[in-house]
Tab-separated table of C-alpha atoms in Angstrom:
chain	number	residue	atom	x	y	z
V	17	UNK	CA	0.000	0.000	0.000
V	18	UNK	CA	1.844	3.319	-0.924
V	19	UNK	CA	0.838	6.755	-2.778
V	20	UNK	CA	0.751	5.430	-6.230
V	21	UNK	CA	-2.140	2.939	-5.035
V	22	UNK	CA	-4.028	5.828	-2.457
V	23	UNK	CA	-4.407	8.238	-5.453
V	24	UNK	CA	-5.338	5.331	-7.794
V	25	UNK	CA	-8.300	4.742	-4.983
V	26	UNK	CA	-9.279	8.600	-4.784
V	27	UNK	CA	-9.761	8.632	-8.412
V	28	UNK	CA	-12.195	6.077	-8.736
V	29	UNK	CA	-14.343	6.075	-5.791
V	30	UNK	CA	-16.717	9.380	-4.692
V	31	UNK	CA	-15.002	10.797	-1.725
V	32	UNK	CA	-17.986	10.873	0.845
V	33	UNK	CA	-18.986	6.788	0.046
V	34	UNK	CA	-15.270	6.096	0.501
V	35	UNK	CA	-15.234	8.556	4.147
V	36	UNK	CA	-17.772	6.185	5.169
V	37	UNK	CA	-16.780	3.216	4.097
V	38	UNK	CA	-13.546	3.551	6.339
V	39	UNK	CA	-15.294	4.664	8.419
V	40	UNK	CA	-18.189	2.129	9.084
V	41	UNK	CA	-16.612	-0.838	8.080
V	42	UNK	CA	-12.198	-1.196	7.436
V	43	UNK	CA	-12.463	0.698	11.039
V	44	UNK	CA	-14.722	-1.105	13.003
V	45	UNK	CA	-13.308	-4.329	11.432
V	46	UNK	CA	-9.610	-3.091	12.385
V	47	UNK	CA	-10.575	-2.273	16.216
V	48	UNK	CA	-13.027	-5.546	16.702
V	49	UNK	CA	-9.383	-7.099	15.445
V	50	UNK	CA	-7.369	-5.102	17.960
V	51	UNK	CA	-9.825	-5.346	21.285
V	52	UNK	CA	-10.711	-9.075	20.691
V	53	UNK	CA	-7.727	-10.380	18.554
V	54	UNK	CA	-8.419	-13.975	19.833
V	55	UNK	CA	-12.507	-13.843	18.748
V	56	UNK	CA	-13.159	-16.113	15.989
V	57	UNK	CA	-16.558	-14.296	15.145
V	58	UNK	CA	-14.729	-11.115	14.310
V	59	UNK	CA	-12.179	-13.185	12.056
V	60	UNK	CA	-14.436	-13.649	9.052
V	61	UNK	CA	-17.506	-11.697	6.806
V	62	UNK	CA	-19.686	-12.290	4.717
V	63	UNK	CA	-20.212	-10.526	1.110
V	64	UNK	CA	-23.346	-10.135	1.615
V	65	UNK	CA	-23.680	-8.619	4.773
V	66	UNK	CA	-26.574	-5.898	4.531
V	67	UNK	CA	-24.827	-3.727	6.493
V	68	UNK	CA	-21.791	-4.015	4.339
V	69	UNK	CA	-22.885	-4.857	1.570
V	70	UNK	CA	-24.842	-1.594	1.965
V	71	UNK	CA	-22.157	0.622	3.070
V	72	UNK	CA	-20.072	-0.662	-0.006
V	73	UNK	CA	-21.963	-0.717	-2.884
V	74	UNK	CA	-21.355	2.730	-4.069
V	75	UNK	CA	-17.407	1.718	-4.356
V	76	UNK	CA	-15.766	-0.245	-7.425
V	77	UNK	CA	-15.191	-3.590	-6.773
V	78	UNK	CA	-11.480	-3.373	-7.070
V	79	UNK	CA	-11.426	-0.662	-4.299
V	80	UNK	CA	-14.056	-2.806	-2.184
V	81	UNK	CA	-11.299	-5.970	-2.617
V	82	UNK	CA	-7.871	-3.777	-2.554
V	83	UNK	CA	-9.469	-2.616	0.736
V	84	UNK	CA	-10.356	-6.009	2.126
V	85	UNK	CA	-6.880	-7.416	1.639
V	86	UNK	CA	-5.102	-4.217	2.821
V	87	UNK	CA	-6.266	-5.043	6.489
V	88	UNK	CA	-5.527	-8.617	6.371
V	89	UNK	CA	-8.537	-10.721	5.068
V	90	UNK	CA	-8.686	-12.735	1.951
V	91	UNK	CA	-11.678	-13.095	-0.278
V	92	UNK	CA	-12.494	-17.046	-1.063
V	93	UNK	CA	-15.401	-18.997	-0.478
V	94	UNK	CA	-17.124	-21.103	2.581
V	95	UNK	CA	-18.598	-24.564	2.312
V	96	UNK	CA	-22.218	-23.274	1.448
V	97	UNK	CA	-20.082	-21.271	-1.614
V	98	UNK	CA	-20.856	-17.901	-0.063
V	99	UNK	CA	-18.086	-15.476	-0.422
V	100	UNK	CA	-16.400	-14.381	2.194
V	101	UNK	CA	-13.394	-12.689	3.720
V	102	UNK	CA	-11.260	-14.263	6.070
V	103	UNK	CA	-8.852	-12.610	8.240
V	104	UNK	CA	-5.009	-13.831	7.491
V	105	UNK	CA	-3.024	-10.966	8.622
V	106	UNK	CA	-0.607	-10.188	11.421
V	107	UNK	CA	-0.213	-7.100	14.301
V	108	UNK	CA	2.016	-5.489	11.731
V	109	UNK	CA	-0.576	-5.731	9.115
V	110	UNK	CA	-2.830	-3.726	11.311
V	111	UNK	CA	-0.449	-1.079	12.075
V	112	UNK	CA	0.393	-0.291	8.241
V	113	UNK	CA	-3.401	-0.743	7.262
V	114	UNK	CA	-4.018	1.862	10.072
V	115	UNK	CA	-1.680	4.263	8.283
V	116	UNK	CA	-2.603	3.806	4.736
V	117	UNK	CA	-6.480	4.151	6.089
V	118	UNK	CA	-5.028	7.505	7.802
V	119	UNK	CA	-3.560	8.426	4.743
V	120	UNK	CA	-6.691	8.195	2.878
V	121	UNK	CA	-8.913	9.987	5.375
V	122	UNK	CA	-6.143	13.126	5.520
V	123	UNK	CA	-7.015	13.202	1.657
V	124	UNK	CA	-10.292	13.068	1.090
V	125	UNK	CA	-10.257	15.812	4.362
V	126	UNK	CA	-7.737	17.976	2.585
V	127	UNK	CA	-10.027	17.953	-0.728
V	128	UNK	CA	-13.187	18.584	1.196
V	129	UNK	CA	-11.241	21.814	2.765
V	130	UNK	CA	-10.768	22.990	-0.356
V	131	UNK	CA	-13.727	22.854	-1.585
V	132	UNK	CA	-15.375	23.991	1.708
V	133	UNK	CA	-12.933	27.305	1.033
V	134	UNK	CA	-14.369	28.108	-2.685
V	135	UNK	CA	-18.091	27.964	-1.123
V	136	UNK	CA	-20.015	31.411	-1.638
V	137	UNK	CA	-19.936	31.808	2.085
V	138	UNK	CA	-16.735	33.213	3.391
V	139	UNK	CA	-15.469	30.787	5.796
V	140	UNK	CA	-14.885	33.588	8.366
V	141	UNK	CA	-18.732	34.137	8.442
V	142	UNK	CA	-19.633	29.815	8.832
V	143	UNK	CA	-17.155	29.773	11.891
V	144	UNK	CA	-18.119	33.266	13.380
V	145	UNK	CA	-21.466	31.873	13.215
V	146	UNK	CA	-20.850	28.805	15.072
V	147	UNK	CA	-19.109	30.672	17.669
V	148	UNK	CA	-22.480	32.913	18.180
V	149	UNK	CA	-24.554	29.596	18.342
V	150	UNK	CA	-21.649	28.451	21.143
V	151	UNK	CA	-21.553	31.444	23.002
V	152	UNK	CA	-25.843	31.720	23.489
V	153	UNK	CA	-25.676	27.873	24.310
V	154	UNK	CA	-23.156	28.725	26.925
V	155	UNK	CA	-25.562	31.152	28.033
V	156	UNK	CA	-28.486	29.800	28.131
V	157	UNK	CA	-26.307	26.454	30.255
V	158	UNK	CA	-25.796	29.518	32.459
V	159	UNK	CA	-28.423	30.897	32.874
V	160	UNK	CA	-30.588	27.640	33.658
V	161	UNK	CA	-27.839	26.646	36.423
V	162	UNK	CA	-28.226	30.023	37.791
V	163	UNK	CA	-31.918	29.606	38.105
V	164	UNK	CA	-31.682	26.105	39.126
V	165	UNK	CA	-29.497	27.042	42.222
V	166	UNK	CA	-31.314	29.979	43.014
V	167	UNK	CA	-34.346	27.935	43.658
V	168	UNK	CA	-32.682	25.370	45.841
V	169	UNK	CA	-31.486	28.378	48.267
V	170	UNK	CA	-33.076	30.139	50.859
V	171	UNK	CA	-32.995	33.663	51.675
V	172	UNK	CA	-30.098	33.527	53.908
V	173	UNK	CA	-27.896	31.075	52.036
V	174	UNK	CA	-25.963	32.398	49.373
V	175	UNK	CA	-25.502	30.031	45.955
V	176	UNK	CA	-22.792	28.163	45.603
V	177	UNK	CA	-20.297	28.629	42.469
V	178	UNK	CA	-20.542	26.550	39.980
V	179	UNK	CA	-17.385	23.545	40.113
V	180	UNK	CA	-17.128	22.599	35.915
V	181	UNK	CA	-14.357	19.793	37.361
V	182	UNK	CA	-16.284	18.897	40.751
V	183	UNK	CA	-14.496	15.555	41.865
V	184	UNK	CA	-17.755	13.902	42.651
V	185	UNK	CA	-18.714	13.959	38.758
V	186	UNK	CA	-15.248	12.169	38.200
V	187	UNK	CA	-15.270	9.346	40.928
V	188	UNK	CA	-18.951	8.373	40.394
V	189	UNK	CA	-18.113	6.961	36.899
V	190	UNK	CA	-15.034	4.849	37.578
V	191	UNK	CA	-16.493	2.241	37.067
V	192	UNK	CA	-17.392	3.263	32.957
V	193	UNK	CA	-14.011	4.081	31.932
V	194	UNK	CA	-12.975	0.958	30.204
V	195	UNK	CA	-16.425	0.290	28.982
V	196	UNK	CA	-16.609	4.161	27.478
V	197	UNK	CA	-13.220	3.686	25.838
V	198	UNK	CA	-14.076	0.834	23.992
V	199	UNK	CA	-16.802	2.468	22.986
V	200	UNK	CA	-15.082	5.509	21.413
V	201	UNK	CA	-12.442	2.756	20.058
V	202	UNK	CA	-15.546	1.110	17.919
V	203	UNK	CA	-16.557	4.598	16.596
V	204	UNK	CA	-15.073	4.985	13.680
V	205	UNK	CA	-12.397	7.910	12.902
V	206	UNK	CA	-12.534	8.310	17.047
V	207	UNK	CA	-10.276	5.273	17.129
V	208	UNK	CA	-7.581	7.373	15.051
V	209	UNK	CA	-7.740	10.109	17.708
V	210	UNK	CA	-8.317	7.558	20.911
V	211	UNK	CA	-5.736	4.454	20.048
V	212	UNK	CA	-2.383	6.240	21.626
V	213	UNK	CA	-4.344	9.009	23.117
V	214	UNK	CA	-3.077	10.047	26.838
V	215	UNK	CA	-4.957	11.923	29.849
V	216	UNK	CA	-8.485	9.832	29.324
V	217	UNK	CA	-10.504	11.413	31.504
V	218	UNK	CA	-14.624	10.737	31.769
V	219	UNK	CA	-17.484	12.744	33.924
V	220	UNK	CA	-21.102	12.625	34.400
V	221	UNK	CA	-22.099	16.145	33.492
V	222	UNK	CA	-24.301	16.450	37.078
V	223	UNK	CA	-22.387	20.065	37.874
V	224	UNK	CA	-21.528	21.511	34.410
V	225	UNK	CA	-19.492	20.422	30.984
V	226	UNK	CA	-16.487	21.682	29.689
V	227	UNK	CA	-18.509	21.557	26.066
V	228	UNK	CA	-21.838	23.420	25.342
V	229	UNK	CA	-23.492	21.009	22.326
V	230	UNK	CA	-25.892	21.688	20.116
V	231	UNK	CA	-26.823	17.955	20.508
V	232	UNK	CA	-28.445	19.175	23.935
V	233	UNK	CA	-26.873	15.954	25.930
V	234	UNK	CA	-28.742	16.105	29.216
V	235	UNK	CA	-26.735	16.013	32.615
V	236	UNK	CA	-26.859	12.491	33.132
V	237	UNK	CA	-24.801	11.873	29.612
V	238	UNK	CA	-20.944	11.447	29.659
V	239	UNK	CA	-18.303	13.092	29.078
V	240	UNK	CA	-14.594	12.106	27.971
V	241	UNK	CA	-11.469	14.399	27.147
V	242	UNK	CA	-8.146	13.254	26.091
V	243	UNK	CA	-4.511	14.509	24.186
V	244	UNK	CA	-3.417	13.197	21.457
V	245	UNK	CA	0.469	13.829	20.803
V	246	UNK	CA	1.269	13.383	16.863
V	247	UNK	CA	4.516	14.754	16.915
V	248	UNK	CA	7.491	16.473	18.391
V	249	UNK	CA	5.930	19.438	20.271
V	250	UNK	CA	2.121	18.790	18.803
V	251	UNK	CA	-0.981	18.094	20.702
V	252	UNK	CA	-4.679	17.605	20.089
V	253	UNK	CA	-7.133	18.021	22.649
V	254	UNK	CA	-10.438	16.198	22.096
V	255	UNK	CA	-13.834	16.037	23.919
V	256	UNK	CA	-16.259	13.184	23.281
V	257	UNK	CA	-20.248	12.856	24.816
V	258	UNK	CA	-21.181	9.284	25.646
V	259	UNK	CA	-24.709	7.636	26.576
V	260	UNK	CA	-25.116	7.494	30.107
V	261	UNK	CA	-24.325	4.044	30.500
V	262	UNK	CA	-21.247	4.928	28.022
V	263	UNK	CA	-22.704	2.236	25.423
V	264	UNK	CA	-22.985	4.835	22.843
V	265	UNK	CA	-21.217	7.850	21.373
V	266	UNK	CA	-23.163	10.785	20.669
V	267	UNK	CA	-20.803	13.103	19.244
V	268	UNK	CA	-17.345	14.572	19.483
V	269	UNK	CA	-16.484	18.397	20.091
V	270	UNK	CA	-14.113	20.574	18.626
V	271	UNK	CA	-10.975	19.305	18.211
V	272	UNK	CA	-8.083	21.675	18.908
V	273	UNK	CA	-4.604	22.105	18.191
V	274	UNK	CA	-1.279	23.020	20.144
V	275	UNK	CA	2.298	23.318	19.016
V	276	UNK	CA	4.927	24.725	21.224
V	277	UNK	CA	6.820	26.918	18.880
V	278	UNK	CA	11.112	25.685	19.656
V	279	UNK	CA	12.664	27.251	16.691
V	280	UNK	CA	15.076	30.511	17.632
V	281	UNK	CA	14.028	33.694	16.172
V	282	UNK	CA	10.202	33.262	15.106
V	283	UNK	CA	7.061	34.448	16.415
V	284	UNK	CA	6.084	33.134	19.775
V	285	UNK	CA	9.068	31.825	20.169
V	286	UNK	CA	9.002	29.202	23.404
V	287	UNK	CA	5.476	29.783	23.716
V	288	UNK	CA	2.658	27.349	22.905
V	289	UNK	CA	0.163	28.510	20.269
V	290	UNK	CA	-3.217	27.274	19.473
V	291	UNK	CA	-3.109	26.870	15.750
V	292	UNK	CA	-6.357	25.493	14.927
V	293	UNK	CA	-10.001	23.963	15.813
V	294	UNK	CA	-12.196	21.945	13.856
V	295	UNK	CA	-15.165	19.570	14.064
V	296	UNK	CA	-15.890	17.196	11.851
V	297	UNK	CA	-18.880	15.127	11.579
V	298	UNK	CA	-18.203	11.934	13.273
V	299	UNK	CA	-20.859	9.984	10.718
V	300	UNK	CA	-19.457	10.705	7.253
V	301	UNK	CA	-16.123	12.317	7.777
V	302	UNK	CA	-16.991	15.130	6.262
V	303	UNK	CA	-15.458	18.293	7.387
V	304	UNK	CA	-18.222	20.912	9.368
V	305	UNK	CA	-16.041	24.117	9.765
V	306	UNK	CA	-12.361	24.806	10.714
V	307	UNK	CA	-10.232	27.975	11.469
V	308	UNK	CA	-6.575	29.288	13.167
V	309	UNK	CA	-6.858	30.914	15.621
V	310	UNK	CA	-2.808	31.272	15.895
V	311	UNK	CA	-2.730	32.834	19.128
V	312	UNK	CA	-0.215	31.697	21.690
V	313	UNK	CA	-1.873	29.932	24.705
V	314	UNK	CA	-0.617	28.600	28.268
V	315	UNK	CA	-3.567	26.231	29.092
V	316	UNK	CA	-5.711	23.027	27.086
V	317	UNK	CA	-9.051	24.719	26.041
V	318	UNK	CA	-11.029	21.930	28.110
V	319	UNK	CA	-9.156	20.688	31.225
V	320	UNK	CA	-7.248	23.648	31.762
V	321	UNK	CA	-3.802	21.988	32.354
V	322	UNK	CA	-0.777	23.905	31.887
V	323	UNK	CA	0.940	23.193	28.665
V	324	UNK	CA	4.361	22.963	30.642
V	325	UNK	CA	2.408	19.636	32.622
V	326	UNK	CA	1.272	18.072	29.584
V	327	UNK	CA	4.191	18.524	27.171
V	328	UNK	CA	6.335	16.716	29.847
């Protein structure tokens, strides 16, 4: 699997069936692989799979089989003569099928910027609008706990601030935190940001949220932050809300990027900066809004660590 083949790929398949096709299927297969290498069940599949067979059909054949064999199974034929593909590969198969699926994904993400940029609508005006429907969310997340703990005082108590990282909202899902990581490992692209991530941390949202969705995930939902380090001096911080019993994902947040800048004589110089934030829509891949912000910062948007604590 190299360049030559990816672009070869690209060409003939449309870019959103091939987003979800990784996605939905060479993904899930890969991590039922990696969580349960030992499970016969997740060792072989059928052609004709609905599910598959579904998510497939818009791709050529030869991409659908190139695909197949790139993360280890073989295409033959069972005793009732139904096709089938049958998982021959190795731990190092995984790890370069990860990579060339990476490699894919970055593309068809790169292309879908591009065209996202030549839309009629500035960019500037999609992401300053998203901020406004942020900020009133905030708000309004506000303005409800406000009310909410106005109600439960009396006339001589005075209302206690609100604790975004109470303790209580930490400890009293312990007991989740494997179950909500494989979980985000089975989601699709999540496994990309979750499979060497560092920091997992998970919360019932009882006292507050360190993201405001749109999704309007009630208090009981979950919700789990982690850094993902892709490089010398790079970090990604990510936010993910869970079902309450952490059996489903519901969405992921904004994802946002750090560099510490280490190179002598440029701007920010030995400083951190935030050079970007993005979502992107966990279902097909596709690419919702981005910007760069390219401001330096000292602390991760969502946990509030100190850079000099995390880079370490």
């Amino acid at each position: 699997m190299d360049v030559a083949e990816a672009d070869r790929i690209l060409e003939r398949s449309p870019p959103d069936a091939l987003n979800r096709a990784i996605s939905t299927v060479f993904r899930r297969l890969l991590a039922n692989i990696v969580l349960e290498p030992e499970n016969p069940k997740y060792h072989v599949v059928r052609e004709e799979n609905k599910f598959i067979r579904d998510a497939l059909n818009p791709l050529p054949n030869s991409v659908v089989e190139f695909l197949f064999a790139g993360i280890g199974f073989k295409r033959t034929q069972n005793a009732n003569s139904e096709t089938i593909y049958v998982f021959a590969g190795n731990t190092e198969n995984i790890k370069e099928a990860d990579h060339f699926l990476s490699h894919l994904e970055d593309r068809i993400e790169k292309e879908q910027r591009k065209e996202a940029e030549m839309h009629v609508v500035p960019p500037e005006t999609k992401v300053n609008r998203e901020r406004e429907e942020r900020r009133q969310q905030i708000l309004q997340e506000i303005q409800r706990d406000a009310e909410k703990r106005q109600g439960e005082t009396t006339g001589s108590e005075l209302p206690t601030p609100i604790n975004i990282f109470y303790p209580g909202d930490y400890t009293l899902v312990e007991s989740l935190i494997e179950k909500s990581r494989r979980t985000l490992l089975n989601t699709g692209r999540v496994r990309n940001f979750l499979f060497e991530g560092r920091h997992f941390t998970l919360r019932r949202m009882v006292h507050g949220r360190v993201y405001i969705c749109k999704e309007g995930c009630g208090t009981d939902f979950l919700e789990a932050h982690w850094h993902l380090f892709t490089g010398k001096n790079l970090m990604y911080s990510y936010v993910a809300h869970l079902s309450p019993d952490a059996s489903t994902m519901m969405h992921l947040g904004v994802e946002h990027g750090y560099q510490y800048n280490s190179l002598p004589g440029t701007k920010n110089f030995r400083r951190t900066v935030h050079f970007s934030a993005k979502r992107i829509n966990e279902a097909n891949g596709s690419l919702e809004y981005i910007e760069h912000p390219d401001r330096p910062s000292e602390t991760c948007i969502y946990c509030g660590k100190p850079f000099s604590e995390l880079f370490l």
